PDB file of C-alpha atoms in Angstrom:
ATOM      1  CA  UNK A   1      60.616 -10.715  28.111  1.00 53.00           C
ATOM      2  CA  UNK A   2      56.897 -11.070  28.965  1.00 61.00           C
ATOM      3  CA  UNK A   3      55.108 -14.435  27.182  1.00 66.00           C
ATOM      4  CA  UNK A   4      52.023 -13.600  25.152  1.00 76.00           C
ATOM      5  CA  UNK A   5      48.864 -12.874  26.791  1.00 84.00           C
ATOM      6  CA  UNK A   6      45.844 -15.680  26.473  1.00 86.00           C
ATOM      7  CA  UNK A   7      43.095 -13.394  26.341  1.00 87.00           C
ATOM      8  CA  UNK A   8      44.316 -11.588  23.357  1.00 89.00           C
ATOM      9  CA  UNK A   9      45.304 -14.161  21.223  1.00 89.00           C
ATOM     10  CA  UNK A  10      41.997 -15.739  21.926  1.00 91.00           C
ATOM     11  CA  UNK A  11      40.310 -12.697  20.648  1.00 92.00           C
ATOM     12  CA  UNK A  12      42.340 -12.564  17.294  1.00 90.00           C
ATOM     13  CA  UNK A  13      41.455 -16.027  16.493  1.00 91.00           C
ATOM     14  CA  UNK A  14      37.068 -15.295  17.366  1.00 91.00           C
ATOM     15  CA  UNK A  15      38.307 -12.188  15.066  1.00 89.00           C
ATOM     16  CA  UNK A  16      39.633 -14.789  12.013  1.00 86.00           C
ATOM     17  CA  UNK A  17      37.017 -17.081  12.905  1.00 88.00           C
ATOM     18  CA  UNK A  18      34.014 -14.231  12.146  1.00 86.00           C
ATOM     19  CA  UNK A  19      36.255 -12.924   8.947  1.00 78.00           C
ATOM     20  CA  UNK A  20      35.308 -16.540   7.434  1.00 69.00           C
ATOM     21  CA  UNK A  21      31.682 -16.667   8.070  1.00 64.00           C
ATOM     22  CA  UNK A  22      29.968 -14.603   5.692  1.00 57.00           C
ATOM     23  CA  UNK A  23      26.214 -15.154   7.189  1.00 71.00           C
ATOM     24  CA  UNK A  24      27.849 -14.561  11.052  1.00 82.00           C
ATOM     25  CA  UNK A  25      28.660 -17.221  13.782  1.00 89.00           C
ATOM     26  CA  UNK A  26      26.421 -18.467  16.562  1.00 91.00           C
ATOM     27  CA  UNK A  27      27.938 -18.145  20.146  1.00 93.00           C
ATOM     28  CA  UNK A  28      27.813 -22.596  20.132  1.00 92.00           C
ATOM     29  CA  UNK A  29      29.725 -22.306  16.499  1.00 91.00           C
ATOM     30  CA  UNK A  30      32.406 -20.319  17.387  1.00 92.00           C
ATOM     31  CA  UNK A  31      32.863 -22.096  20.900  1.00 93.00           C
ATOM     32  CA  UNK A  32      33.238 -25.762  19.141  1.00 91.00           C
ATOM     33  CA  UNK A  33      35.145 -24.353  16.536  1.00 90.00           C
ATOM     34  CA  UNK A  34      37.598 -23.034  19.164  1.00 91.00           C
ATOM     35  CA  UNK A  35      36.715 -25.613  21.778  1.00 91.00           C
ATOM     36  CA  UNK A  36      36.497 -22.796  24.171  1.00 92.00           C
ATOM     37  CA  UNK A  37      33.891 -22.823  27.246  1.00 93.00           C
ATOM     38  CA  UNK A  38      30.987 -20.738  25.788  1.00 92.00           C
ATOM     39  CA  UNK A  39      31.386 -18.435  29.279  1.00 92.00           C
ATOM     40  CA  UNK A  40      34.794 -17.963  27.829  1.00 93.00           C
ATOM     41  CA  UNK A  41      33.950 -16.918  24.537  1.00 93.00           C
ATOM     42  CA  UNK A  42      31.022 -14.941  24.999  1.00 94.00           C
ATOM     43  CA  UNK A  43      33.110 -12.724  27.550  1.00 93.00           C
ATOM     44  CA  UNK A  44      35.166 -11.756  24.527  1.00 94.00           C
ATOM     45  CA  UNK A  45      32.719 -11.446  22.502  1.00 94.00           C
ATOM     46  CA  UNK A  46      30.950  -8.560  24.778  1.00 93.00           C
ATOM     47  CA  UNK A  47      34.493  -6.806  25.053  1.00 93.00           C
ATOM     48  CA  UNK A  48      34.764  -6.928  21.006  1.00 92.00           C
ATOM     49  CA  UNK A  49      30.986  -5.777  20.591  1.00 90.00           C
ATOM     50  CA  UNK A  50      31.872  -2.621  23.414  1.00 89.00           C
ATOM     51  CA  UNK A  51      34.290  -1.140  21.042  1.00 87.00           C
ATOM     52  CA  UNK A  52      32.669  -1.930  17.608  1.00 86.00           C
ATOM     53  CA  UNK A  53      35.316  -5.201  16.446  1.00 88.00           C
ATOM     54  CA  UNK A  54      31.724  -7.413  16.696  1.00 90.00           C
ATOM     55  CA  UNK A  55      28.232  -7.091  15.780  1.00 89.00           C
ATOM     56  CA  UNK A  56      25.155  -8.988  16.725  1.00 90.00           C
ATOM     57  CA  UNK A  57      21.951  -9.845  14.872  1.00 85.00           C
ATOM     58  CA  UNK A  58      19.562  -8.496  16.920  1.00 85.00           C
ATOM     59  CA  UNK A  59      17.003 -11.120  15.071  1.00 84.00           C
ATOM     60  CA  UNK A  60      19.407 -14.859  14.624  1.00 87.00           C
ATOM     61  CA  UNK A  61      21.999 -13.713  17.705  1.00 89.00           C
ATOM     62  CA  UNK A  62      24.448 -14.084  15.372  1.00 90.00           C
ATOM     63  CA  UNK A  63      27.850 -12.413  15.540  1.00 92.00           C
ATOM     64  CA  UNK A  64      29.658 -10.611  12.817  1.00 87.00           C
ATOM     65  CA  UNK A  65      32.390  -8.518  12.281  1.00 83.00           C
ATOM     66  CA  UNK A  66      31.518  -4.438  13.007  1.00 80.00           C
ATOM     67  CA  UNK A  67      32.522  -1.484  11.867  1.00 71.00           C
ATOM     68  CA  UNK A  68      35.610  -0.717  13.978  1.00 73.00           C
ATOM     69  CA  UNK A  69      37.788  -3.653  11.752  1.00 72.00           C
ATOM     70  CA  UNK A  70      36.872  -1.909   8.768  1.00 62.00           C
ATOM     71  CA  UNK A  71      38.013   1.590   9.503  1.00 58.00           C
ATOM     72  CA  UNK A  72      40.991  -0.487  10.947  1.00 64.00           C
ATOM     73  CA  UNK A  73      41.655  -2.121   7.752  1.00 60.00           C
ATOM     74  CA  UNK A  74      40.923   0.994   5.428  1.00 53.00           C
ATOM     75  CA  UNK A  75      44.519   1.693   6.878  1.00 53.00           C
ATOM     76  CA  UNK A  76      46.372  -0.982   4.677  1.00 54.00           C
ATOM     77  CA  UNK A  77      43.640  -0.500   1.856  1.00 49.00           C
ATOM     78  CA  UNK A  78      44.689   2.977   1.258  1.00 46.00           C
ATOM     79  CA  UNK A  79      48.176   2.202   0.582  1.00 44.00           C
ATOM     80  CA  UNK A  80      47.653  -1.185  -0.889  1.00 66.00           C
ATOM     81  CA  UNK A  81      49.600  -0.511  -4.468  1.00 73.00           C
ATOM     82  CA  UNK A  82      46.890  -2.602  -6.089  1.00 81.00           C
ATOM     83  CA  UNK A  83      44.047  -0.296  -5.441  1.00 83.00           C
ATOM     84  CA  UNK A  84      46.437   2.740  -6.220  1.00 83.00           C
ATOM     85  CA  UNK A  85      47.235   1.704  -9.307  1.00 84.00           C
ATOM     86  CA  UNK A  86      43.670   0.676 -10.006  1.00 88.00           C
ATOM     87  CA  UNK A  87      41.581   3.574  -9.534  1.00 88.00           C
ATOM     88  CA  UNK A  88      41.469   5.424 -12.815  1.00 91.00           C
ATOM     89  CA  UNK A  89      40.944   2.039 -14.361  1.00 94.00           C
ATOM     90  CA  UNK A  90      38.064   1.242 -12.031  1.00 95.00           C
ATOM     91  CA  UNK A  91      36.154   3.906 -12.866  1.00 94.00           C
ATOM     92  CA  UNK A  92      36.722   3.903 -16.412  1.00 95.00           C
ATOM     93  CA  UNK A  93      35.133   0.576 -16.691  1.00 97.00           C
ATOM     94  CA  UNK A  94      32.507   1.238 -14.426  1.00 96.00           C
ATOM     95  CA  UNK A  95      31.668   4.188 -16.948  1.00 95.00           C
ATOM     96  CA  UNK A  96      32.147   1.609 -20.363  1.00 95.00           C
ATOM     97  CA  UNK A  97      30.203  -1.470 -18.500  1.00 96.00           C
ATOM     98  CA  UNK A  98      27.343   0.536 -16.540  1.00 95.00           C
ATOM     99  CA  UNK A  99      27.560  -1.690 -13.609  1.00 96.00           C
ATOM    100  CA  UNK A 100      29.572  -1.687 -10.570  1.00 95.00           C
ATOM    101  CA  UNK A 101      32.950  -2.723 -10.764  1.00 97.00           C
ATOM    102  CA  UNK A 102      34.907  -4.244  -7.503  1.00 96.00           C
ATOM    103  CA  UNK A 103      39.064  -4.975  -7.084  1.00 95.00           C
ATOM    104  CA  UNK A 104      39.885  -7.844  -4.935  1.00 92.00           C
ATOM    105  CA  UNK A 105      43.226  -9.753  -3.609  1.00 90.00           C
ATOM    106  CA  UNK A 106      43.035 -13.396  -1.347  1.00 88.00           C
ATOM    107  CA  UNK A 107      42.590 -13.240   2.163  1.00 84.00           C
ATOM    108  CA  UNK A 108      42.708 -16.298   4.173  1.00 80.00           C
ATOM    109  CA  UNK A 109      40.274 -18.210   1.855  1.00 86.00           C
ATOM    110  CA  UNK A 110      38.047 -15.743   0.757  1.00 90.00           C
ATOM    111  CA  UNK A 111      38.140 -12.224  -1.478  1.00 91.00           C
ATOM    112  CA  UNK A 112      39.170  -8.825   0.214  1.00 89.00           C
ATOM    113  CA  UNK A 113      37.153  -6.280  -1.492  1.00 90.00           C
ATOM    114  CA  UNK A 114      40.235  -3.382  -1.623  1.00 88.00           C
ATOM    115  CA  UNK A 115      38.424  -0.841  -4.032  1.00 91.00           C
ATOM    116  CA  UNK A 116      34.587  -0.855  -5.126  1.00 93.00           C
ATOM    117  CA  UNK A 117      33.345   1.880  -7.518  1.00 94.00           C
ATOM    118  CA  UNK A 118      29.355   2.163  -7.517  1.00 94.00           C
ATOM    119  CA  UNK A 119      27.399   1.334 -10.718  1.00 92.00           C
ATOM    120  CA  UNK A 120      26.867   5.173 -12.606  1.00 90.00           C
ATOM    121  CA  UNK A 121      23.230   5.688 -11.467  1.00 87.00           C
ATOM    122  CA  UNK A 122      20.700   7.066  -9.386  1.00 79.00           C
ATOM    123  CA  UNK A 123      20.470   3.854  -7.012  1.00 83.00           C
ATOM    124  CA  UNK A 124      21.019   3.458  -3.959  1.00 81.00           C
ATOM    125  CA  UNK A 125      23.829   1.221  -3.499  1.00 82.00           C
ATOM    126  CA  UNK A 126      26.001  -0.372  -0.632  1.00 83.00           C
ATOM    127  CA  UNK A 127      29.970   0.073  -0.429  1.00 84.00           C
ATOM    128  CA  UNK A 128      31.935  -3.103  -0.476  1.00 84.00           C
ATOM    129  CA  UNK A 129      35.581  -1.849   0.428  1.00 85.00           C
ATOM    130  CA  UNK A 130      36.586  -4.375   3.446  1.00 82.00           C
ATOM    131  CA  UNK A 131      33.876  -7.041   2.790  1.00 87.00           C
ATOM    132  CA  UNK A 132      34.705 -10.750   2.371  1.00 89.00           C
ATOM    133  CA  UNK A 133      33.396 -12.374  -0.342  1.00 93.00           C
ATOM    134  CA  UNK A 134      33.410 -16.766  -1.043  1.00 93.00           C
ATOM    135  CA  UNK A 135      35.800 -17.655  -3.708  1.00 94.00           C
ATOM    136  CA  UNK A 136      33.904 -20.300  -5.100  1.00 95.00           C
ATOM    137  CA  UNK A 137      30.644 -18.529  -5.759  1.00 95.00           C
ATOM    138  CA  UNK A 138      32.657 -14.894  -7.415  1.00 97.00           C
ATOM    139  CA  UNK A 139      33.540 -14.497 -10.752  1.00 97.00           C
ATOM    140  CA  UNK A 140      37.020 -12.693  -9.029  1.00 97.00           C
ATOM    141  CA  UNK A 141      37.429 -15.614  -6.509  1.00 96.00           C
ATOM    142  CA  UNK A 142      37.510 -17.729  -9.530  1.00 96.00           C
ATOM    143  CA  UNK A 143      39.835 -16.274 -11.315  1.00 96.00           C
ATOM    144  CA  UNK A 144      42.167 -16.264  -8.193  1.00 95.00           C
ATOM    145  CA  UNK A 145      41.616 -19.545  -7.175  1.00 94.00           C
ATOM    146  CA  UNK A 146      42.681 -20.650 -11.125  1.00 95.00           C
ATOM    147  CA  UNK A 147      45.426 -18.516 -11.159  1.00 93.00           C
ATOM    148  CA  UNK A 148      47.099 -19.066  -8.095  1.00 87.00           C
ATOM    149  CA  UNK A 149      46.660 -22.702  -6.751  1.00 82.00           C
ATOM    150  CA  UNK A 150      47.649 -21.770  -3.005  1.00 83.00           C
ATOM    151  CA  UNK A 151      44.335 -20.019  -3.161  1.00 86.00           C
ATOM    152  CA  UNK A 152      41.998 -22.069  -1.998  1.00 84.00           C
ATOM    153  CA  UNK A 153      37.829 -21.451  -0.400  1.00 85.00           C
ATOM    154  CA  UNK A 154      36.742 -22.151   2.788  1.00 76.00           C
ATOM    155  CA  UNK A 155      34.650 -25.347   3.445  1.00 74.00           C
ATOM    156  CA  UNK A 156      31.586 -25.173   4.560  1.00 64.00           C
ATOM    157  CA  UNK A 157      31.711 -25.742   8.891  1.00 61.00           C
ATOM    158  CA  UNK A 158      28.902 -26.670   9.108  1.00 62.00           C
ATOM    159  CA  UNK A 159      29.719 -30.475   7.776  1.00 59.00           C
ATOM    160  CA  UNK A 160      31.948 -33.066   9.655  1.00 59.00           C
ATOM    161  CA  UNK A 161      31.337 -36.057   8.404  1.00 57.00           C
ATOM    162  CA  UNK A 162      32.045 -37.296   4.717  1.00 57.00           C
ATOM    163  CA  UNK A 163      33.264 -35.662   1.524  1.00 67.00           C
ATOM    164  CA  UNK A 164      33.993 -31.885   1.798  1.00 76.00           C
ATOM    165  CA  UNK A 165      31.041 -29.284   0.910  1.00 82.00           C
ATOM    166  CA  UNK A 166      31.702 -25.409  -0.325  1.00 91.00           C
ATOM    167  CA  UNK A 167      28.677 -23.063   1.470  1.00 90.00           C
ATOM    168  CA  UNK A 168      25.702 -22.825  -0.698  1.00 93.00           C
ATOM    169  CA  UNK A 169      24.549 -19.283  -0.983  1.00 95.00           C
ATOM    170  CA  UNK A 170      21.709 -19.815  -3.541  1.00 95.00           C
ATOM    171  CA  UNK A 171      20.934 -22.871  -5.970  1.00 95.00           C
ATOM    172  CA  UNK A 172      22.882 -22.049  -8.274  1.00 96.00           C
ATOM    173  CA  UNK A 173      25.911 -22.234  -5.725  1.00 95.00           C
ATOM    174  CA  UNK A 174      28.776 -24.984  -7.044  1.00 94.00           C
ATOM    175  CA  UNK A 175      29.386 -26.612  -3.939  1.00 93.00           C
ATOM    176  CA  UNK A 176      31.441 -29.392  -5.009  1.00 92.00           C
ATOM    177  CA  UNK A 177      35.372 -29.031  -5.178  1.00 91.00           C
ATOM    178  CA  UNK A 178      34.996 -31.263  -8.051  1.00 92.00           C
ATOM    179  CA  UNK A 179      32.765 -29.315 -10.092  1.00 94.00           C
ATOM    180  CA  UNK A 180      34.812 -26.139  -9.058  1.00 94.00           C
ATOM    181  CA  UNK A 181      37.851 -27.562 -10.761  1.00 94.00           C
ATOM    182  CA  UNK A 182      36.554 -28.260 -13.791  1.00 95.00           C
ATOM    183  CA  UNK A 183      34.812 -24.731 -13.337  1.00 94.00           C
ATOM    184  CA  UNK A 184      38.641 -23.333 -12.982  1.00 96.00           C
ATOM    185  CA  UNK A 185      40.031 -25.188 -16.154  1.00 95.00           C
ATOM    186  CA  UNK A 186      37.450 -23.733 -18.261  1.00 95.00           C
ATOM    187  CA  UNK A 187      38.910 -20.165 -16.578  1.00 96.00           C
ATOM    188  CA  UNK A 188      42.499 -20.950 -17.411  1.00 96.00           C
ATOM    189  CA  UNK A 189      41.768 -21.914 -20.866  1.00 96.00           C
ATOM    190  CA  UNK A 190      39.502 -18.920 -21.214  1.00 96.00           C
ATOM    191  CA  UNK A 191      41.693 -16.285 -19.319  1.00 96.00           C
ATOM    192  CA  UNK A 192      38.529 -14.742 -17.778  1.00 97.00           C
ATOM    193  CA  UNK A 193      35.482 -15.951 -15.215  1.00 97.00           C
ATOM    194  CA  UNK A 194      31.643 -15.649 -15.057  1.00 96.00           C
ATOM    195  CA  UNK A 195      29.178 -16.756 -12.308  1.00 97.00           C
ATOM    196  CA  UNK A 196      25.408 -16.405 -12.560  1.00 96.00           C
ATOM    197  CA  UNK A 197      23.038 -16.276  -9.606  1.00 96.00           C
ATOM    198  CA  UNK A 198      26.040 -18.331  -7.679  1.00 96.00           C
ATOM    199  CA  UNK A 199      26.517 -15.521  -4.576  1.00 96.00           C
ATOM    200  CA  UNK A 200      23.029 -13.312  -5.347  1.00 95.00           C
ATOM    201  CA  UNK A 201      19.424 -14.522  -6.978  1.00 95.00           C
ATOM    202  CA  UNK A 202      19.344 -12.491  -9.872  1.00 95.00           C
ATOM    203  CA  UNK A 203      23.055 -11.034  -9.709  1.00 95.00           C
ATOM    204  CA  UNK A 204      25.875 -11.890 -12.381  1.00 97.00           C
ATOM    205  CA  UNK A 205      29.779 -10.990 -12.619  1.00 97.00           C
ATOM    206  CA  UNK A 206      32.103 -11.005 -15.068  1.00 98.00           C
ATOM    207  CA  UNK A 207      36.222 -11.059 -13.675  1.00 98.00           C
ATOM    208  CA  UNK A 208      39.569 -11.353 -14.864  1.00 98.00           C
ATOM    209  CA  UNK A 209      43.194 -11.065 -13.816  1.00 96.00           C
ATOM    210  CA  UNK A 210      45.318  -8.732 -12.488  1.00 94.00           C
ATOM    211  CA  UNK A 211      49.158  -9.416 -12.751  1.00 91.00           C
ATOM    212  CA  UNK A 212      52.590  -7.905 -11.354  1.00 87.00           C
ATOM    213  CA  UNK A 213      55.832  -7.494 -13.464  1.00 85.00           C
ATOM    214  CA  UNK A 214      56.692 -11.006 -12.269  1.00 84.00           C
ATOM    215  CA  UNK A 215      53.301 -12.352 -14.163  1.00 87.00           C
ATOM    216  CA  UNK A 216      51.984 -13.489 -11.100  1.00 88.00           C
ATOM    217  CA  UNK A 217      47.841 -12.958 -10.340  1.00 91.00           C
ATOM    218  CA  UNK A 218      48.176 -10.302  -7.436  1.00 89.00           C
ATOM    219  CA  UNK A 219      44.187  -9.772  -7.683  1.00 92.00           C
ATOM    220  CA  UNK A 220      41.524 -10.045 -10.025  1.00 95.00           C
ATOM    221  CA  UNK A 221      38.698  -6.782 -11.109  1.00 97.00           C
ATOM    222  CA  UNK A 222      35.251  -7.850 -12.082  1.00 97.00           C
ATOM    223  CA  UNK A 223      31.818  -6.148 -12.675  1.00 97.00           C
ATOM    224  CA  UNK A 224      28.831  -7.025 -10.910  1.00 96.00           C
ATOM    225  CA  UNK A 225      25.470  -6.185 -11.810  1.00 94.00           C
ATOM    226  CA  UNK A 226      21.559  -8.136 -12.676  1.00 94.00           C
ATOM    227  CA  UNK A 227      21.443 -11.330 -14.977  1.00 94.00           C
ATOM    228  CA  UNK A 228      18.912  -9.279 -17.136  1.00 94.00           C
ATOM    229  CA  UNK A 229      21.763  -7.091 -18.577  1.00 93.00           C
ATOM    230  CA  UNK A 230      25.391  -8.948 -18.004  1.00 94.00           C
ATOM    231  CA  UNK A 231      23.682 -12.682 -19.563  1.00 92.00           C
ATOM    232  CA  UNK A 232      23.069 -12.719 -23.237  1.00 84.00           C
ATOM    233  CA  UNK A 233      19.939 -14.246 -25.008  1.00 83.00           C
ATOM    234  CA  UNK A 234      22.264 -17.658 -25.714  1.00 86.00           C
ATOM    235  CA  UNK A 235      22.850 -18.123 -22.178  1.00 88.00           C
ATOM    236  CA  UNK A 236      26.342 -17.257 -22.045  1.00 91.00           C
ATOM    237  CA  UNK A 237      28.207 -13.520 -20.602  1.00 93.00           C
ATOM    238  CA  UNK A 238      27.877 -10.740 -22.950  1.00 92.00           C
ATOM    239  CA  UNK A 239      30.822 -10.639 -24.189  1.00 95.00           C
ATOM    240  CA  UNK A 240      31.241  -6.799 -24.489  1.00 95.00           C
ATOM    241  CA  UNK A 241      31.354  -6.331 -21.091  1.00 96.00           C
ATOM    242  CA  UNK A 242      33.804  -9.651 -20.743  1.00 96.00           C
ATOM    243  CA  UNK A 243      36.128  -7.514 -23.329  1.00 97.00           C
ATOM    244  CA  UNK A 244      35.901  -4.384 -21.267  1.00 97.00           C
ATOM    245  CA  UNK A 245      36.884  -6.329 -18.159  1.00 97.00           C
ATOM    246  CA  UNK A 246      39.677  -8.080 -19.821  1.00 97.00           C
ATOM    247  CA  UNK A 247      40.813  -4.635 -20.857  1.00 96.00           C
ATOM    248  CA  UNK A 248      41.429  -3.105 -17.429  1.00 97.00           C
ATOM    249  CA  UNK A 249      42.393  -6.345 -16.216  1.00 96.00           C
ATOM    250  CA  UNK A 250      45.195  -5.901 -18.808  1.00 95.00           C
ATOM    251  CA  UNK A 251      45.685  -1.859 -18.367  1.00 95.00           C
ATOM    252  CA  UNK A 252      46.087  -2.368 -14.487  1.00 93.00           C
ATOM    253  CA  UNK A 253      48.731  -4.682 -15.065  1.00 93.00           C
ATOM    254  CA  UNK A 254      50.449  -2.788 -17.462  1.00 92.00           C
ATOM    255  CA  UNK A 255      50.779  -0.307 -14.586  1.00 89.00           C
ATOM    256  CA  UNK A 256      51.906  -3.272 -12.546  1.00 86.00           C
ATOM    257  CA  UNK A 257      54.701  -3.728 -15.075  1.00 87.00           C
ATOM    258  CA  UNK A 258      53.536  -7.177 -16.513  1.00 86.00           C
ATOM    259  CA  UNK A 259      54.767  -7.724 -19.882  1.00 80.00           C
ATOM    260  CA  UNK A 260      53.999  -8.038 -22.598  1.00 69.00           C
ATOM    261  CA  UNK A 261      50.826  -6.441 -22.389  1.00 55.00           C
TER     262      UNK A 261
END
């Protein structure tokens, strides 16, 4: 039998590597990270841009992953049973909560978007299905993370030295694994999770979870939408919308066969 060939399996793992960074990779990030030679690596990388597995920021240099992965993964995404099962639902509560409403399952650290229905208006809006989201700053990655404790974020590369760091996306970002915990108890006692201004200035969501006949959180469905209209005059969620989350959440798993329901 023939042994497994080097270049390839390099590739895959620059492939994993650019599925974790959210903001892209620099050529010198992704060569320490795989202690490649940067010749090495940025030979790949040219093969992966030529047929569309790898982007580049024409402004930082940074790489990314392109379009070609996603139209890959819309493969398994169409007959993910999740996403199935979840589509009238989707759309029902993007309807009740007038924002958008996004589906997402674990994937090595971070959130698979597998369905995304747009907010019901005229704007112009961006579709999420494929995209990687942190766990840590995402109302769904919270709920996963509490749910499920194999689930766990990626730390933040960037820092080698002393007491592990989540990435900081805004000011707001909880970047502490400490703070996150007690974040997640307050999710486990509440059933449902909120972040404000955590992943986008100005951006809240709402999330709880989705569970199979076997009660075990297979994914979590969450709306998304601006701080003016999902955060109440107290401070805290509105908690119509959480109610209307926590009802699909609850009608998708019903589907699932969780019981009782």
């Amino acid at each position: 039998m023939p042994g497994r060939i080097q270049s390839i399996e390099r590739a895959a793992a620059i492939l994993r590597l650019l599925a974790g960074g959210a903001r892209g990779l620099s050529l010198a990030e992704i060569s320490r990270s795989l202690e490649l030679p940067k010749g090495t690596v940025l030979g790949i990388l040219r093969t992966l841009q030529h047929v569309g597995f790898v982007e580049q920021d024409p402004e930082s240099a940074r790489y990314r992953l392109g379009g070609g992965m996603l139209s890959l993964g819309t493969r398994y995404l169409d007959g993910n049973e999740l996403r199935t099962r979840a589509l009238n639902w989707a759309d029902s509560l993007a309807s009740r909560s007038g924002e958008s409403v996004r589906i997402g399952t674990p994937h090595q650290g971070q959130v698979l978007v597998v369905h995304h229905v747009f907010r019901p208006d005229a704007s112009q809006q961006t579709l999420d299905v494929g995209t990687l989201l942190p766990l840590h700053a995402t109302a769904i990655g919270k709920v996963l993370m509490a749910f499920d404790p194999l689930v766990t974020p990626v730390e933040d590369p960037s820092v080698e030295d002393g007491p592990i760091v989540l990435p900081s996306f805004t000011r707001y970002t909880i970047t502490s694994p400490g703070e996150l915990e007690k974040q997640l108890e307050e999710v486990r006692d509440n059933g449902w999770a909120w972040e404000v201004e955590e992943l986008v200035d100005g951006e809240v969501s709402i999330a709880a979870p989705i569970r199979d006949r076997r009660g075990t959180t297979v994914g979590a469905i969450g709306v998304r939408g601006a701080v003016e209209r999902l955060r109440g005059t107290d401070g805290r969620p509105d908690m119509e919308q959480v109610s209307y989350v926590r009802d699909a959440a609850r009608a998708i798993s019903r589907e699932l066969g969780a019981t009782p329901y």
